[in-house]
CSV table of C-alpha atoms in Angstrom, one decimal:
chain,number,residue,atom,x,y,z
A,17,UNK,CA,79.2,-241.1,-48.1
A,18,UNK,CA,75.8,-242.1,-46.7
A,19,UNK,CA,74.3,-245.1,-49.2
A,20,UNK,CA,71.5,-243.5,-51.7
A,21,UNK,CA,68.7,-245.6,-50.8
A,22,UNK,CA,67.7,-246.9,-46.9
A,23,UNK,CA,65.4,-249.4,-47.7
A,24,UNK,CA,62.3,-250.3,-44.9
A,25,UNK,CA,61.6,-254.3,-44.6
A,26,UNK,CA,60.7,-257.2,-42.7
A,27,UNK,CA,63.0,-260.0,-43.3
A,28,UNK,CA,60.1,-262.2,-44.3
A,29,UNK,CA,58.2,-260.0,-46.7
A,30,UNK,CA,58.2,-260.8,-50.5
A,31,UNK,CA,57.7,-257.4,-51.5
A,32,UNK,CA,60.5,-256.4,-49.7
A,33,UNK,CA,63.3,-258.4,-51.0
A,34,UNK,CA,61.7,-258.1,-54.8
A,35,UNK,CA,63.2,-254.0,-54.2
A,36,UNK,CA,66.7,-255.3,-51.9
A,37,UNK,CA,66.6,-258.0,-54.5
A,38,UNK,CA,66.9,-255.4,-57.8
A,39,UNK,CA,69.3,-252.7,-56.0
A,40,UNK,CA,71.3,-255.9,-55.7
A,41,UNK,CA,71.1,-256.5,-59.1
A,42,UNK,CA,71.7,-252.8,-60.3
A,43,UNK,CA,74.9,-252.6,-58.0
A,44,UNK,CA,73.5,-250.3,-55.6
A,45,UNK,CA,74.4,-250.4,-51.9
A,46,UNK,CA,71.1,-248.9,-49.6
A,47,UNK,CA,70.8,-248.9,-45.6
A,48,UNK,CA,68.6,-251.8,-44.1
A,49,UNK,CA,66.3,-250.4,-41.4
A,50,UNK,CA,64.4,-253.5,-40.2
A,51,UNK,CA,61.0,-253.0,-39.1
A,52,UNK,CA,59.5,-255.5,-36.6
A,53,UNK,CA,55.9,-256.2,-37.5
A,54,UNK,CA,55.8,-258.6,-35.5
A,55,UNK,CA,55.2,-256.0,-32.4
A,56,UNK,CA,53.7,-253.4,-35.3
A,57,UNK,CA,55.5,-251.8,-35.7
A,58,UNK,CA,54.4,-250.4,-38.9
A,59,UNK,CA,51.5,-249.5,-37.7
A,60,UNK,CA,53.1,-246.9,-35.1
A,61,UNK,CA,53.1,-243.6,-36.1
A,62,UNK,CA,56.8,-242.4,-36.7
A,63,UNK,CA,56.6,-245.2,-39.6
A,64,UNK,CA,52.5,-244.1,-40.9
A,65,UNK,CA,54.5,-241.0,-41.4
A,66,UNK,CA,56.5,-242.0,-44.2
A,67,UNK,CA,54.2,-245.1,-45.5
A,68,UNK,CA,50.7,-244.6,-45.6
A,69,UNK,CA,49.4,-247.8,-45.8
A,70,UNK,CA,51.4,-248.6,-43.0
A,71,UNK,CA,52.6,-251.7,-44.8
A,72,UNK,CA,56.4,-252.6,-46.3
A,73,UNK,CA,58.4,-252.0,-48.6
A,74,UNK,CA,59.7,-247.9,-47.5
A,75,UNK,CA,62.1,-246.3,-49.6
A,76,UNK,CA,63.8,-243.2,-49.4
A,77,UNK,CA,65.6,-241.8,-52.0
A,78,UNK,CA,68.5,-239.7,-49.6
A,79,UNK,CA,69.4,-237.4,-53.1
A,80,UNK,CA,65.8,-236.3,-52.9
A,81,UNK,CA,64.3,-236.9,-49.8
A,82,UNK,CA,61.6,-239.0,-51.3
A,83,UNK,CA,59.5,-241.7,-49.7
A,84,UNK,CA,59.0,-244.2,-51.6
A,85,UNK,CA,55.8,-247.5,-51.0
A,86,UNK,CA,54.7,-250.2,-52.8
A,87,UNK,CA,57.3,-252.8,-54.3
A,88,UNK,CA,56.1,-252.4,-58.1
A,89,UNK,CA,55.8,-249.0,-57.8
A,90,UNK,CA,59.7,-248.6,-55.8
A,91,UNK,CA,60.8,-251.3,-58.5
A,92,UNK,CA,59.6,-249.3,-61.4
A,93,UNK,CA,61.0,-245.7,-59.7
A,94,UNK,CA,64.2,-247.3,-59.3
A,95,UNK,CA,64.4,-248.8,-63.2
A,96,UNK,CA,63.5,-244.7,-64.2
A,97,UNK,CA,66.5,-243.4,-61.7
A,98,UNK,CA,69.5,-245.5,-63.3
A,99,UNK,CA,68.0,-246.4,-66.4
A,100,UNK,CA,68.3,-249.8,-65.5
A,101,UNK,CA,65.8,-253.5,-66.2
A,102,UNK,CA,63.0,-250.5,-67.0
A,103,UNK,CA,62.4,-252.2,-71.4
A,104,UNK,CA,64.8,-251.5,-74.4
A,105,UNK,CA,61.9,-248.8,-75.6
A,106,UNK,CA,58.2,-248.1,-75.0
A,107,UNK,CA,56.7,-251.3,-75.6
A,108,UNK,CA,58.7,-253.0,-73.5
A,109,UNK,CA,57.7,-250.4,-71.3
A,110,UNK,CA,54.1,-251.1,-71.3
A,111,UNK,CA,55.0,-254.8,-71.5
A,112,UNK,CA,56.6,-254.8,-67.7
A,113,UNK,CA,54.5,-252.6,-66.1
A,114,UNK,CA,51.2,-255.4,-67.5
A,115,UNK,CA,53.3,-257.9,-66.2
A,116,UNK,CA,54.0,-256.4,-62.4
A,117,UNK,CA,50.0,-255.7,-62.0
A,118,UNK,CA,48.5,-259.6,-63.3
A,119,UNK,CA,51.3,-260.7,-61.0
A,120,UNK,CA,50.0,-258.5,-57.7
A,121,UNK,CA,46.8,-259.5,-59.2
A,122,UNK,CA,46.8,-263.1,-60.0
A,123,UNK,CA,50.3,-265.3,-58.8
A,124,UNK,CA,50.9,-263.3,-55.9
A,125,UNK,CA,47.7,-262.8,-54.1
A,126,UNK,CA,47.0,-266.3,-53.5
A,127,UNK,CA,50.6,-267.6,-53.6
A,128,UNK,CA,51.1,-265.4,-50.4
A,129,UNK,CA,48.2,-265.9,-48.8
A,130,UNK,CA,48.7,-269.4,-48.8
A,131,UNK,CA,52.8,-269.5,-47.8
A,132,UNK,CA,51.5,-267.3,-44.4
A,133,UNK,CA,49.4,-269.8,-43.5
A,134,UNK,CA,51.8,-272.6,-43.4
A,135,UNK,CA,54.2,-270.4,-41.7
A,136,UNK,CA,51.7,-269.9,-39.4
A,137,UNK,CA,51.9,-265.9,-39.1
A,138,UNK,CA,48.3,-266.1,-40.4
A,139,UNK,CA,45.0,-269.0,-40.0
A,140,UNK,CA,42.4,-269.9,-42.8
A,141,UNK,CA,40.5,-272.9,-43.4
A,142,UNK,CA,42.3,-275.6,-45.3
A,143,UNK,CA,40.1,-275.2,-48.1
A,144,UNK,CA,40.7,-272.0,-48.2
A,145,UNK,CA,44.4,-272.2,-48.7
A,146,UNK,CA,44.5,-275.1,-51.1
A,147,UNK,CA,41.9,-272.9,-53.4
A,148,UNK,CA,45.0,-270.0,-53.3
A,149,UNK,CA,47.2,-273.0,-54.5
A,150,UNK,CA,45.5,-274.0,-57.2
A,151,UNK,CA,44.8,-270.1,-58.5
A,152,UNK,CA,48.7,-269.7,-58.6
A,153,UNK,CA,49.5,-273.0,-59.8
A,154,UNK,CA,47.3,-271.2,-62.2
A,155,UNK,CA,48.8,-267.8,-62.9
A,156,UNK,CA,52.3,-270.0,-62.9
A,157,UNK,CA,50.9,-272.3,-65.5
A,158,UNK,CA,50.1,-268.7,-67.6
A,159,UNK,CA,53.7,-268.4,-67.0
A,160,UNK,CA,55.2,-271.8,-68.2
A,161,UNK,CA,53.7,-270.8,-71.8
A,162,UNK,CA,54.6,-267.5,-71.8
A,163,UNK,CA,58.1,-268.9,-70.8
A,164,UNK,CA,58.4,-271.6,-74.2
A,165,UNK,CA,61.1,-270.6,-76.3
A,166,UNK,CA,62.0,-267.0,-74.8
A,167,UNK,CA,64.7,-266.7,-72.1
A,168,UNK,CA,63.3,-263.3,-70.0
A,169,UNK,CA,58.9,-262.2,-70.2
A,170,UNK,CA,60.1,-259.0,-71.3
A,171,UNK,CA,62.4,-258.6,-74.6
A,172,UNK,CA,65.9,-260.2,-75.1
A,173,UNK,CA,67.1,-258.7,-70.9
A,174,UNK,CA,66.2,-258.7,-67.6
A,175,UNK,CA,63.5,-256.4,-66.7
A,176,UNK,CA,62.1,-255.8,-62.8
A,177,UNK,CA,59.0,-257.7,-64.4
A,178,UNK,CA,61.5,-260.9,-63.9
A,179,UNK,CA,62.9,-259.3,-60.8
A,180,UNK,CA,59.0,-258.2,-59.3
A,181,UNK,CA,57.3,-262.5,-60.3
A,182,UNK,CA,60.6,-264.0,-58.8
A,183,UNK,CA,59.9,-262.6,-55.8
A,184,UNK,CA,57.1,-264.2,-55.8
A,185,UNK,CA,58.0,-267.8,-57.4
A,186,UNK,CA,60.6,-268.0,-55.1
A,187,UNK,CA,58.7,-268.6,-52.2
A,188,UNK,CA,56.3,-271.4,-54.1
A,189,UNK,CA,58.2,-274.3,-51.8
A,190,UNK,CA,56.6,-272.1,-48.8
A,191,UNK,CA,53.8,-271.9,-50.2
A,192,UNK,CA,53.7,-276.2,-49.9
A,193,UNK,CA,54.0,-275.2,-54.1
A,194,UNK,CA,56.7,-277.9,-56.5
A,195,UNK,CA,58.6,-276.3,-58.9
A,196,UNK,CA,59.2,-278.7,-61.1
A,197,UNK,CA,56.0,-279.0,-62.2
A,198,UNK,CA,57.1,-276.0,-64.6
A,199,UNK,CA,60.1,-276.5,-65.8
A,200,UNK,CA,60.2,-273.6,-67.9
A,201,UNK,CA,59.3,-271.3,-64.9
A,202,UNK,CA,61.9,-273.6,-62.5
A,203,UNK,CA,64.7,-273.0,-65.2
A,204,UNK,CA,63.7,-268.7,-65.4
A,205,UNK,CA,63.9,-268.7,-61.9
A,206,UNK,CA,67.4,-269.9,-61.8
A,207,UNK,CA,68.6,-267.9,-64.9
A,208,UNK,CA,67.6,-264.9,-62.3
A,209,UNK,CA,70.1,-266.7,-59.4
A,210,UNK,CA,72.9,-267.2,-62.7
A,211,UNK,CA,72.6,-263.6,-62.5
A,212,UNK,CA,75.8,-261.2,-61.3
A,213,UNK,CA,74.3,-259.6,-57.9
A,214,UNK,CA,72.2,-262.1,-57.1
A,215,UNK,CA,71.5,-262.7,-53.5
A,216,UNK,CA,69.2,-264.7,-51.7
A,217,UNK,CA,66.4,-263.2,-49.1
A,218,UNK,CA,67.7,-264.3,-46.0
A,219,UNK,CA,71.5,-262.6,-47.2
A,220,UNK,CA,69.3,-259.5,-47.7
A,221,UNK,CA,66.7,-259.1,-46.2
A,222,UNK,CA,69.0,-259.4,-41.8
A,223,UNK,CA,66.2,-259.6,-38.3
A,224,UNK,CA,68.5,-256.2,-38.2
A,225,UNK,CA,69.1,-253.3,-39.2
A,226,UNK,CA,72.4,-252.9,-41.0
A,227,UNK,CA,74.4,-250.4,-42.8
A,228,UNK,CA,75.4,-251.1,-46.4
A,229,UNK,CA,79.0,-252.1,-45.9
């Protein structure tokens, strides 16, 4: 029987990694479809017909035929479908959502931009990259303060907010940011990496399509 979920993505995509990591931590096997973004495959009609924004990730739920895009929305969907990592009650679920929206606005945007420029995928003036790094550091400072005296972002256990933001923080080094400047964030990241089912990006997202074992 094929896996319930089919994930379309790109090996170096942080948002794709967020979804793959969530599935792995949930113990949900998934088939992986490599989208060759270097060749513009994500802008071609077959992909656009299922991912209206011409981006990755795309998640297909074979149980009901749903095609889902945007990583935060996918993580919320997975939490709803599996009853895992969504928060223990309404207040926690609302806090989870707040952190995920905050991540997109304050942390992911500048950190990912600095990362792709430093990796050579895009070009930008040095001062623009430095502005991105400083903005990301400011956001990491917010996380550092929030994690004082707590293990997780919301409540007493890991939630999709932790997974979502980890999917950005893990690329800090590639963006030119040393997490040693943020010891609580670094410890929190190691706590996620110790969870059952955790796998690094390279272990979840190959440069070729892969059927679940």
